[in-house]
Coordinates of N, CA and C in Angstrom, one line a residue:
X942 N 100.8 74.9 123.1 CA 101.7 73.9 122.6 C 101.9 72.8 123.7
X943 N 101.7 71.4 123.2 CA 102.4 70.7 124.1 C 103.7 70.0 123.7
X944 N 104.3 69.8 124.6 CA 105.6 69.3 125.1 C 106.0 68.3 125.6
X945 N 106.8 67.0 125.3 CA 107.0 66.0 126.2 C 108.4 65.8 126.7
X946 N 109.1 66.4 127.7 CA 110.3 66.7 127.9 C 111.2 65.0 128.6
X947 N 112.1 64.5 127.9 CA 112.4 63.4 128.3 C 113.5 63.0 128.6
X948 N 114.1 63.0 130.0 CA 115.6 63.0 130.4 C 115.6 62.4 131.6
X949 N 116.7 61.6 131.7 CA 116.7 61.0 133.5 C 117.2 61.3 134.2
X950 N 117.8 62.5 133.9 CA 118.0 63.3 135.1 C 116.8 64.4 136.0
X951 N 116.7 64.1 136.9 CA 115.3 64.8 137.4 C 115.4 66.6 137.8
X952 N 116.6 66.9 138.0 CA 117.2 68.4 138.2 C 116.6 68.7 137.2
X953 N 117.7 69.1 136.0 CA 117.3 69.5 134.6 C 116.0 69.4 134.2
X954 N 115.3 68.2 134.2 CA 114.1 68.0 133.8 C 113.4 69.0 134.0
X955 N 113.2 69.0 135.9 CA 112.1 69.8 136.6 C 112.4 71.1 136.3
X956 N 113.9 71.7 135.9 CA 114.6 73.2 136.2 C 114.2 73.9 134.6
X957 N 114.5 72.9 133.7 CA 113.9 73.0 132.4 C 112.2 73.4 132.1
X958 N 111.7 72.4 132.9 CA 109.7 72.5 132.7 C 109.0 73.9 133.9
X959 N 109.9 74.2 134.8 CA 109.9 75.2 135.4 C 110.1 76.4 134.4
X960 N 111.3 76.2 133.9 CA 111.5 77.9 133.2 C 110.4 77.8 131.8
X961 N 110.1 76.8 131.7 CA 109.1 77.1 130.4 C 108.1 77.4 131.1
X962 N 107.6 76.8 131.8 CA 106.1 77.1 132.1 C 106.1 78.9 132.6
X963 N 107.2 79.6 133.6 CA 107.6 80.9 134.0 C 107.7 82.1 132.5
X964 N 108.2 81.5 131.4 CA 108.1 82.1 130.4 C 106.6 82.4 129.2
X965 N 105.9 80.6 129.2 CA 105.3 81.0 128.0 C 104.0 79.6 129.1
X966 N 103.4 80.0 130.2 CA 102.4 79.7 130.5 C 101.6 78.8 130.1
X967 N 101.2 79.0 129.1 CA 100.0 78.3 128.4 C 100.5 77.3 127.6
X968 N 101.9 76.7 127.9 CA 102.3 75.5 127.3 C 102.2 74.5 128.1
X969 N 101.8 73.3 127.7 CA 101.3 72.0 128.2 C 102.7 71.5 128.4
X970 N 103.2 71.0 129.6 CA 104.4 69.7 129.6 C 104.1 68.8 130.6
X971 N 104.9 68.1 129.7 CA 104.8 66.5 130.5 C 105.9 65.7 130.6
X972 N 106.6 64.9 131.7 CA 107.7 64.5 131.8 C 107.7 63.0 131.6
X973 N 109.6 62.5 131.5 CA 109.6 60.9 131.4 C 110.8 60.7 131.8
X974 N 110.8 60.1 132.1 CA 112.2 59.4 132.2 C 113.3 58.7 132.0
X975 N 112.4 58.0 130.8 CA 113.3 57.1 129.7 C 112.0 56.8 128.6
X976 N 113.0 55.9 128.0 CA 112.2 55.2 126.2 C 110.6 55.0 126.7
X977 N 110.9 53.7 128.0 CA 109.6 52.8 128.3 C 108.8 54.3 128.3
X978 N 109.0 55.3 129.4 CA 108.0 56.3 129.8 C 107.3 57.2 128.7
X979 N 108.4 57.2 127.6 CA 107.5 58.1 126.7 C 107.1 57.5 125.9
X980 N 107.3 56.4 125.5 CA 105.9 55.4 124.8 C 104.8 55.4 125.5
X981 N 104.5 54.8 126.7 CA 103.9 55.1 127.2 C 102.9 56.4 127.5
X982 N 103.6 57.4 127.4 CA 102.9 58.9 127.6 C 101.7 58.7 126.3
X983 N 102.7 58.6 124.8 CA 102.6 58.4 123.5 C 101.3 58.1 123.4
X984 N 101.2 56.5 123.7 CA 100.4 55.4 123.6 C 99.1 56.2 124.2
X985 N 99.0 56.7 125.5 CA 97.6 57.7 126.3 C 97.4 58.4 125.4
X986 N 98.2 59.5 124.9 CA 98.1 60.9 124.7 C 99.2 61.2 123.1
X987 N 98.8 61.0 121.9 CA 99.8 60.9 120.8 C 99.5 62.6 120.7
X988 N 98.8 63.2 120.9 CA 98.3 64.7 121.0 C 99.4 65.8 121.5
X989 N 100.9 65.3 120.7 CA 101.9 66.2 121.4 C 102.2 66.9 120.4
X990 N 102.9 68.7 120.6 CA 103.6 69.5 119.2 C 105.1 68.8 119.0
X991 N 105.5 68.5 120.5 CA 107.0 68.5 120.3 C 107.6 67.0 121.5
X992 N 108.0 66.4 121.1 CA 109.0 65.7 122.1 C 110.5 65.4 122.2
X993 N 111.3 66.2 123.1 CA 112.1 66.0 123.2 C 112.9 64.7 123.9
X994 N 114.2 64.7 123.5 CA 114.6 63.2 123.9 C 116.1 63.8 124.3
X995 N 116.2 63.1 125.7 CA 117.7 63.1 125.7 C 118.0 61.8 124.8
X996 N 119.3 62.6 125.0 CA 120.1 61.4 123.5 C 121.0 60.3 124.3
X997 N 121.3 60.2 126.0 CA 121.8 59.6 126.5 C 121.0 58.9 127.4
X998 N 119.8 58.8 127.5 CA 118.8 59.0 128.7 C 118.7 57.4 128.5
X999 N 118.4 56.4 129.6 CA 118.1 54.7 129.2 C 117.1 54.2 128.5
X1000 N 117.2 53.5 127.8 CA 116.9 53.2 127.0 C 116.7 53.5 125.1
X1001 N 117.7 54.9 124.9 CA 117.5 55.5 123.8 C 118.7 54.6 123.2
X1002 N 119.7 53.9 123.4 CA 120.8 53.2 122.5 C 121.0 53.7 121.0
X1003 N 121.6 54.9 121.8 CA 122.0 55.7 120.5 C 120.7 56.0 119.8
X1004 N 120.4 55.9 118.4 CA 119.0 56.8 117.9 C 117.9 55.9 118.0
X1005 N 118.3 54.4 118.4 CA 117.0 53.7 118.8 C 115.9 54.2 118.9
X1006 N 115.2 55.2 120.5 CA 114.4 55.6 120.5 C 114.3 56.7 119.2
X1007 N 114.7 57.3 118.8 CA 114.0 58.4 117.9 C 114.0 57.7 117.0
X1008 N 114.4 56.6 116.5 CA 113.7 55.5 115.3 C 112.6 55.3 115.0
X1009 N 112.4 54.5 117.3 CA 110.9 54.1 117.1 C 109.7 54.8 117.3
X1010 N 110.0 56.0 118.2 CA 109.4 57.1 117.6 C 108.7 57.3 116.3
X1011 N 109.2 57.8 115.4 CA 109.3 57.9 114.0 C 108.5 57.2 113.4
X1012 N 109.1 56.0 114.0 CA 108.4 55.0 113.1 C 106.3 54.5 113.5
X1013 N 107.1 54.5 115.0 CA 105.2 54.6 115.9 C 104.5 55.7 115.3
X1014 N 104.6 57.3 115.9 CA 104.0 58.1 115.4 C 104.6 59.3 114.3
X1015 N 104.6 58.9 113.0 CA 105.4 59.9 112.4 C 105.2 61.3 111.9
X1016 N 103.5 61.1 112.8 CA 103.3 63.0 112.9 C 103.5 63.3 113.8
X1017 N 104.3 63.1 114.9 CA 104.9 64.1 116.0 C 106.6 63.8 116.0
X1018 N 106.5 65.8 116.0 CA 107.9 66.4 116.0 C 108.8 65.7 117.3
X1019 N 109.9 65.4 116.6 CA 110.4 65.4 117.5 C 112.1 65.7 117.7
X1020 N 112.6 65.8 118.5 CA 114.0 66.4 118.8 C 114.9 66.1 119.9
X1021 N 116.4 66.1 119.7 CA 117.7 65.4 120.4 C 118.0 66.5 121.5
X1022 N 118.1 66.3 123.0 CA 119.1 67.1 123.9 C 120.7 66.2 124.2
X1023 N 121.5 67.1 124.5 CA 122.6 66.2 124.4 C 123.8 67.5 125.4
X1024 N 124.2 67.0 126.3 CA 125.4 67.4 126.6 C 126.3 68.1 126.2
X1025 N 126.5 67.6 124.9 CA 127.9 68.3 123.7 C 126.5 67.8 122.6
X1026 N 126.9 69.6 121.8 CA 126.7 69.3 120.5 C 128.0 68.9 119.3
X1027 N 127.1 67.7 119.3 CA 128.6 66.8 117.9 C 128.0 66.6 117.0
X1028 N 128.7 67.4 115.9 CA 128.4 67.6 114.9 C 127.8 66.3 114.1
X1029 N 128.4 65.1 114.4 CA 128.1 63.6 113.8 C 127.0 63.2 114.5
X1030 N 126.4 63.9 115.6 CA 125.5 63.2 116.2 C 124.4 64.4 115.6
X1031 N 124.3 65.2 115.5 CA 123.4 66.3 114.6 C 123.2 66.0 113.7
X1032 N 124.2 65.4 112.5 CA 123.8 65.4 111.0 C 123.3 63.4 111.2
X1033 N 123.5 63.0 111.8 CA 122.6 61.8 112.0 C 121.5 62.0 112.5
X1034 N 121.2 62.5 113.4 CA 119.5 62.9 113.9 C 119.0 63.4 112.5
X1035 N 119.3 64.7 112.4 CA 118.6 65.1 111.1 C 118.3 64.3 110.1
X1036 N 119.1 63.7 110.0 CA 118.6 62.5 108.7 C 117.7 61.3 109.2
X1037 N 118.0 60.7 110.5 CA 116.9 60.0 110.9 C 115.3 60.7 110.9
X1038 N 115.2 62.2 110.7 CA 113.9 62.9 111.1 C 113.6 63.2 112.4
X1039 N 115.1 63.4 112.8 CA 114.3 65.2 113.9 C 114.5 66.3 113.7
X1040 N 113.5 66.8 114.4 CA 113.4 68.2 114.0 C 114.6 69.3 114.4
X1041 N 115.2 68.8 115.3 CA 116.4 70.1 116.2 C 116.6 69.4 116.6
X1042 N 118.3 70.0 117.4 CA 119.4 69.4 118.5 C 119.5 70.3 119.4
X1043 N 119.5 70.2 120.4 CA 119.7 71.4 121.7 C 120.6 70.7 122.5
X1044 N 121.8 71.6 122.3 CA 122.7 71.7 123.7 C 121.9 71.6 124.7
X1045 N 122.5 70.8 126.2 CA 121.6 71.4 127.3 C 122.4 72.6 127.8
X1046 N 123.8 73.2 127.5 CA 124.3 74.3 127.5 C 123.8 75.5 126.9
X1047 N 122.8 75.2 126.4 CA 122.3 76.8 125.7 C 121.3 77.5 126.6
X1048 N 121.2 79.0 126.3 CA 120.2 79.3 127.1 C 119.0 79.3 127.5
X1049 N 118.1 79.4 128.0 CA 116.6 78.7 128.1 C 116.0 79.6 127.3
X1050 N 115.7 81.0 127.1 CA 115.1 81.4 126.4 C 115.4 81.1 124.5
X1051 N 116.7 80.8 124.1 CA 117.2 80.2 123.3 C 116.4 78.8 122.7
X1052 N 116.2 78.3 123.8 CA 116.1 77.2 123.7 C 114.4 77.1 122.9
X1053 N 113.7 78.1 124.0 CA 112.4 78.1 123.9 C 111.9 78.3 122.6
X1054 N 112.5 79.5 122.1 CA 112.7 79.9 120.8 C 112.4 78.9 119.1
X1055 N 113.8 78.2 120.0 CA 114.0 76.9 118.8 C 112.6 75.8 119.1
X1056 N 111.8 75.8 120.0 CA 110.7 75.1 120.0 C 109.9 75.8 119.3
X1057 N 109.7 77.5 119.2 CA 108.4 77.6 118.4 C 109.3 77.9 116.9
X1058 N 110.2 77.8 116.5 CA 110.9 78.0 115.4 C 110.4 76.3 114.6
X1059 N 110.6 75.1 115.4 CA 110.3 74.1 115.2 C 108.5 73.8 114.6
X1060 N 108.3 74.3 115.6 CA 106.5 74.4 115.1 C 106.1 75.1 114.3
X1061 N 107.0 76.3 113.5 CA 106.8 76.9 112.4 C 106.8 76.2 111.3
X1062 N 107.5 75.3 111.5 CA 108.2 74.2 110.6 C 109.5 74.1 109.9
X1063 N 110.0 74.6 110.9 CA 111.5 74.6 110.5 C 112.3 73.8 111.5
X1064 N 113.6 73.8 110.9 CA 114.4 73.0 111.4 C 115.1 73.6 112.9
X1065 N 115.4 73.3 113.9 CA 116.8 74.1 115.0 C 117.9 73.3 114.4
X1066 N 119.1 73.6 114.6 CA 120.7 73.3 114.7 C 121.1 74.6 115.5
X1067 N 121.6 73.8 116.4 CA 122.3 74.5 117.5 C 123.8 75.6 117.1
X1068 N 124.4 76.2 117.8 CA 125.4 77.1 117.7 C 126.1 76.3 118.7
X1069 N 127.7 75.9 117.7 CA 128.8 75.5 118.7 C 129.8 76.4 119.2
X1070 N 129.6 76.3 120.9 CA 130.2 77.1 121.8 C 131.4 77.5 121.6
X1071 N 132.2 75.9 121.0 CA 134.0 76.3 121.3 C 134.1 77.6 120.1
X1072 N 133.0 77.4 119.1 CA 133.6 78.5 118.0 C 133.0 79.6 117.7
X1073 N 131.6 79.6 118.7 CA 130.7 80.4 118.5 C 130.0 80.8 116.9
X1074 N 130.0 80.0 116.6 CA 129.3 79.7 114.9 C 128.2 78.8 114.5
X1075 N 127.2 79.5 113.3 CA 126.4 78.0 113.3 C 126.8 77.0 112.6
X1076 N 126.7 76.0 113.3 CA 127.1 74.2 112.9 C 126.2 74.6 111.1
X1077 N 127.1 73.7 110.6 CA 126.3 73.6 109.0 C 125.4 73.0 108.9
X1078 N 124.1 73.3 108.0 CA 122.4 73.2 107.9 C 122.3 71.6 107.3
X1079 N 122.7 70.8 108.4 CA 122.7 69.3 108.1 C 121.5 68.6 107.9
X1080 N 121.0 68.7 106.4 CA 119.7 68.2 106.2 C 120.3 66.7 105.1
X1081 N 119.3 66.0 104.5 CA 119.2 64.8 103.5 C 119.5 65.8 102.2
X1082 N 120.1 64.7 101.7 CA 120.1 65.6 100.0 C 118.8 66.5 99.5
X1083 N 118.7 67.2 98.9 CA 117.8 67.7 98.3 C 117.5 67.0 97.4
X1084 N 116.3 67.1 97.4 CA 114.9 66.2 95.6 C 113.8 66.9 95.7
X1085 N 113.9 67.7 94.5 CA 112.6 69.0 94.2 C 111.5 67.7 94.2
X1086 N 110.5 68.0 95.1 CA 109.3 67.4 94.9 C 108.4 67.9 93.3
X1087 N 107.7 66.6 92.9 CA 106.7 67.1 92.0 C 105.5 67.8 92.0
X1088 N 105.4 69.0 91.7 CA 104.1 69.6 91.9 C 102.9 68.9 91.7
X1089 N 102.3 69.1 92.0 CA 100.6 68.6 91.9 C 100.0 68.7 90.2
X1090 N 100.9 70.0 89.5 CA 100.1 70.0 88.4 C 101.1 70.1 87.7
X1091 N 102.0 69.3 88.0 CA 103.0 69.2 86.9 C 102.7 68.1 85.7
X1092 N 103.3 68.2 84.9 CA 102.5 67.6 83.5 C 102.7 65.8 83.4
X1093 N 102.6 65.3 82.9 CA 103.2 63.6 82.9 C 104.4 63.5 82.6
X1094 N 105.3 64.2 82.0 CA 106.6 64.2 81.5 C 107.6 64.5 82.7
X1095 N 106.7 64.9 83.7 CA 107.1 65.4 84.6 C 108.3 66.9 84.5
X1096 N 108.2 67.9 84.0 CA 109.1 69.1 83.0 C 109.0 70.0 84.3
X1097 N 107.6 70.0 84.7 CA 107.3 71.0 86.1 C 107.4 70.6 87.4
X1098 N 108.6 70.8 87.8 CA 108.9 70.4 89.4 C 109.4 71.3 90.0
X1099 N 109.2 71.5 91.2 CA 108.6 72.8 92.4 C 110.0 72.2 93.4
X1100 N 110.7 73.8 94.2 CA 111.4 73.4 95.0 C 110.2 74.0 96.3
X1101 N 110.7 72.8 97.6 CA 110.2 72.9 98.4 C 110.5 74.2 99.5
X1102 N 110.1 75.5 99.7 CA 110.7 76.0 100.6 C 110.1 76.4 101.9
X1103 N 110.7 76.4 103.2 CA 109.5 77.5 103.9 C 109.4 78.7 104.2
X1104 N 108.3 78.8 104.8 CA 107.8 80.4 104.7 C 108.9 81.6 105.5
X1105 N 109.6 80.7 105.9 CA 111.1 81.6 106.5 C 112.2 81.9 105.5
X1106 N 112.3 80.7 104.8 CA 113.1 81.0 103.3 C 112.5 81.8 102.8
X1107 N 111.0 81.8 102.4 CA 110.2 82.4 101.3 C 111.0 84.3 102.1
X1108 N 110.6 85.0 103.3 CA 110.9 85.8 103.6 C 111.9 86.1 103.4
X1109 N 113.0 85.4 103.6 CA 114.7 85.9 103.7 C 114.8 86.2 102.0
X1110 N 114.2 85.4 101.0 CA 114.3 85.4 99.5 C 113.7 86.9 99.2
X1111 N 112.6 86.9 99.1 CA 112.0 88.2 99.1 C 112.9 89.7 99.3
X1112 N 113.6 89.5 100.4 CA 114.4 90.6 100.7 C 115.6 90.4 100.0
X1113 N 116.2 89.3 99.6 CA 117.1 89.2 99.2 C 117.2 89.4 98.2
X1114 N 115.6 89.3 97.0 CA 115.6 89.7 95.8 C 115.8 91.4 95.6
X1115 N 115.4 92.3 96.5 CA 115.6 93.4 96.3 C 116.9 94.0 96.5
X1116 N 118.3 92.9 96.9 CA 119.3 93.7 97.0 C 119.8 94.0 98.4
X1117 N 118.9 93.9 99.4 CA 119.3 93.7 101.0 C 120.4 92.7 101.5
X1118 N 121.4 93.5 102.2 CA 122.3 92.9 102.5 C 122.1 91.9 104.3
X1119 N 122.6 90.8 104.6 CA 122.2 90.0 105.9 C 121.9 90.6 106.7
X1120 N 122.3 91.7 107.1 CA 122.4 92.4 108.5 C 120.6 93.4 108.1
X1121 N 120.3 93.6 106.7 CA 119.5 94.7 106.7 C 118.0 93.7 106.8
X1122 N 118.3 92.2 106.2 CA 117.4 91.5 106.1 C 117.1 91.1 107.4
X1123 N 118.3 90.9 108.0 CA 118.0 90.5 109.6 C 117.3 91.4 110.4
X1124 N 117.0 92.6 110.3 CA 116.6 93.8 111.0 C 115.2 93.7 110.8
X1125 N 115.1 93.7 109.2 CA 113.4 93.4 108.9 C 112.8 92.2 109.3
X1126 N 113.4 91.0 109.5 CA 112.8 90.3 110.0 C 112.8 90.2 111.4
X1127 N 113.5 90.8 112.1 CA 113.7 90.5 113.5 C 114.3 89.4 113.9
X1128 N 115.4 88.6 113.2 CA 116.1 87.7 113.1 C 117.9 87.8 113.4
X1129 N 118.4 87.0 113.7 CA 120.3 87.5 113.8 C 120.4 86.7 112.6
X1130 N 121.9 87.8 112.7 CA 122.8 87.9 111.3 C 122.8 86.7 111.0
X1131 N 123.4 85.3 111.6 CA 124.0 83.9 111.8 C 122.5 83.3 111.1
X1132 N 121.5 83.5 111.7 CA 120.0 82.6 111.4 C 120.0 83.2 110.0
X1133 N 120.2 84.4 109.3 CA 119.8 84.8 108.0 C 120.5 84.1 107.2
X1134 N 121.8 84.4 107.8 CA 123.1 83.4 106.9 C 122.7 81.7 106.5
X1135 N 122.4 81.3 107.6 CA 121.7 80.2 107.4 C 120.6 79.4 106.1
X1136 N 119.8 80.5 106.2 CA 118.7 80.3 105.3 C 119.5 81.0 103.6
X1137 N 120.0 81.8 103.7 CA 120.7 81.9 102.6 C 121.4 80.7 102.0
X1138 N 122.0 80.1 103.2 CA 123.0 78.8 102.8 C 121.9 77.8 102.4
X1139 N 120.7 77.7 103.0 CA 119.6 76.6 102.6 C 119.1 76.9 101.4
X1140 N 118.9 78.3 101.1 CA 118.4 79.0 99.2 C 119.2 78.3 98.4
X1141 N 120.5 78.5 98.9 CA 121.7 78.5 97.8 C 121.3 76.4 97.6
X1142 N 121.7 76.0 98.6 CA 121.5 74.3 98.2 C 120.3 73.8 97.7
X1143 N 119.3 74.7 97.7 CA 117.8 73.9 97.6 C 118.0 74.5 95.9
X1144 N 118.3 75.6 95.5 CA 118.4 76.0 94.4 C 119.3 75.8 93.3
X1145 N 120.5 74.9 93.9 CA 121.5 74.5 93.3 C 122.4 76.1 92.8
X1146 N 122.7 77.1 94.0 CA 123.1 78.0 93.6 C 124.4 78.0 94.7
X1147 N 125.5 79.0 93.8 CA 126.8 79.1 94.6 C 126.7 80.5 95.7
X1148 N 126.1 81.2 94.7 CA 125.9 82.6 96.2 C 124.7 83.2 95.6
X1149 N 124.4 84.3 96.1 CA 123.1 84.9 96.1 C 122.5 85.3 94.6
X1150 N 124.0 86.1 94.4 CA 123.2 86.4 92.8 C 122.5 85.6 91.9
X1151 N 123.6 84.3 92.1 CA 122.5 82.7 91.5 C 121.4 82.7 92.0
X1152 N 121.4 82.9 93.5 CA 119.9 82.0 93.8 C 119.1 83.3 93.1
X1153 N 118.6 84.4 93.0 CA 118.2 85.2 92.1 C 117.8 85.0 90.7
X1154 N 118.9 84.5 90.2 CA 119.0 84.1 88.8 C 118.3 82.8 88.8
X1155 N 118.2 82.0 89.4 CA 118.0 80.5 89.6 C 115.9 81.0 90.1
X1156 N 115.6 81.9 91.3 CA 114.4 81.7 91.2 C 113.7 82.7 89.9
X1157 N 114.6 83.1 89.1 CA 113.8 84.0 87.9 C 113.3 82.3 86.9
X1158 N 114.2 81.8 86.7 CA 114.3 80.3 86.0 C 113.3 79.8 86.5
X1159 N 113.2 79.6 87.5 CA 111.8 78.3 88.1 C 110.6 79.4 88.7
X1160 N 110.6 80.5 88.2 CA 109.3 81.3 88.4 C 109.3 81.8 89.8
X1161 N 109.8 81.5 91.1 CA 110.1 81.7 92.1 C 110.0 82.5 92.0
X1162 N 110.8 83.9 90.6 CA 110.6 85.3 91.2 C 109.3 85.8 90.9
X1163 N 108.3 84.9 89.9 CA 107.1 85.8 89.8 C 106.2 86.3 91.2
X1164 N 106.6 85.3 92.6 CA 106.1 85.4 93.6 C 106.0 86.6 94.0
X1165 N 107.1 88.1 93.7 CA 107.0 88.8 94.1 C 107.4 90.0 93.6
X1166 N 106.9 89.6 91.9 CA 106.4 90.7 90.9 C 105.0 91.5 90.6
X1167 N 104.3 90.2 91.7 CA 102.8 90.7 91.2 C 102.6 91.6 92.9
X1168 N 101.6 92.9 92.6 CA 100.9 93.3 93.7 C 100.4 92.7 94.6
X1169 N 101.7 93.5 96.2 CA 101.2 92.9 97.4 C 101.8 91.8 97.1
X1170 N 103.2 91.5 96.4 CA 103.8 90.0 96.2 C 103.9 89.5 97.5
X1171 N 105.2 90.3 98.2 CA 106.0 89.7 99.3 C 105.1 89.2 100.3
X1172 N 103.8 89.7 101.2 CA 103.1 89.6 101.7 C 102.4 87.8 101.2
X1173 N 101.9 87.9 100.0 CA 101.4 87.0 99.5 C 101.8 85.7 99.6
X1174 N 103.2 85.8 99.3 CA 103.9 85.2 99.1 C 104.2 84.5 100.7
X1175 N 104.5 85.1 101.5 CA 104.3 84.7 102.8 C 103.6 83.6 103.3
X1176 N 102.6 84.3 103.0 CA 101.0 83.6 103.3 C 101.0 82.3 102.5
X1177 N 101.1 82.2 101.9 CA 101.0 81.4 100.8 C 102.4 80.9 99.6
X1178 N 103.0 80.0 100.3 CA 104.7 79.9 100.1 C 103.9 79.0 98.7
X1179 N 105.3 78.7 98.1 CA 105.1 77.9 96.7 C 104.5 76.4 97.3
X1180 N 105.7 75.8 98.0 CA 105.0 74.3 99.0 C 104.7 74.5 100.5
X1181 N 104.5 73.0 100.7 CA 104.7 72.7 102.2 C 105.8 73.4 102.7
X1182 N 106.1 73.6 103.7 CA 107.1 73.6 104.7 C 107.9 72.0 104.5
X1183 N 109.1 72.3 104.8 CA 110.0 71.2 104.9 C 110.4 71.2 106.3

């Protein structure tokens, strides 16, 4: 994986690319120290998984830089560090199109985490300290994309899920409670809660039993009526990743 870690503070920086490199080796980083530097990096080398941005760092003027980011290269990931996680400053990144928000108060291995969680193709939102809770799953409205082979009337439209939802669904269809789902996946209670809360909105469902009832409706459950479903189903989600 490569990494472009971008803050002007030089402590953190170096203390940050130190514990990554000590944990997961074989990850490429590269540092900057403001806007001009990671355009720059960009402009040489666009060949990045992830770039982070401080959110205060010079030259970012508020989401400026992750604008033009976005707008330069809008196939590389990228994501907010920030002092304080604020919730207004979260549900605005997200909607501009980044991928995660990281406290710089969280822990490093945490942290790391939420980078290959990001490369999976999912989203990070950070856990707020004062309340010890996850911040709510601040994405854009939902709009079921059109499938590929949906008809001209457009009748067949596909919700988009990913292969992390597809998992938590699976178990959830058989009746597993957060804590048992969490165990099978190797996931915490809070993260499962999450993706439940993302089923329930993507599906236009109030709690679980709907989203159940809701993927029997849009075929979702055939995913994992046929032999060897769940597995399959994995491998091979209904869409892209969102």
């Amino acid at each position: 994986m490569k990494i472009l870690i971008a803050d002007d503070h030089t402590l953190f920086r170096d203390a940050l690319t130190l514990y990554i490199n000590q944990i997961e080796p074989d990850y490429r980083i590269s540092v900057a120290r403001d806007i001009k530097e990671v355009v720059e990096l960009l402009e040489a080398d666009p060949d990045y998984n992830l770039v982070l941005l401080d959110y205060r760092m010079p030259g970012m003027n508020g989401f400026q830089g992750l604008k033009k980011i976005r707008q330069t290269w809008p196939n590389i990931q990228v994501a907010l560090m920030s002092g304080i996680a604020n919730e207004e400053e979260v549900k605005a990144s997200l909607e501009l199109g980044a991928v995660g928000y990281f406290p710089k108060t969280m822990p490093g291995h945490a942290m790391v985490k939420g980078f290959q969680q990001i490369v999976k193709g999912e989203k990070f939102i950070p856990v707020d300290h004062n309340t010890n809770r996850l911040m709510p799953s601040y994405e854009p409205p939902f709009q079921p994309a059109m499938d590929k082979a949906a008809n001209q009337d457009g009748s067949s439209d596909s919700v988009h899920l990913t292969t992390r939802e597809m998992d938590v669904l699976g178990h959830l269809l058989q009746g597993k409670s957060n804590k048992l789902i969490a165990s099978a996946l190797g996931l915490q209670v809070v993260t499962v809660k999450l993706h439940v809360r993302s089923l329930c909105k993507k599906l236009d469902a109030q709690n679980r039993t709907q989203v159940a009832l809701k993927a029997r409706e849009m075929g979702i459950l055939d995913q994992f009526l046929r032999p060897s479903t769940h597995q399959e189903a994995a491998i091979n989600p209904i869409s892209k990743r969102t």
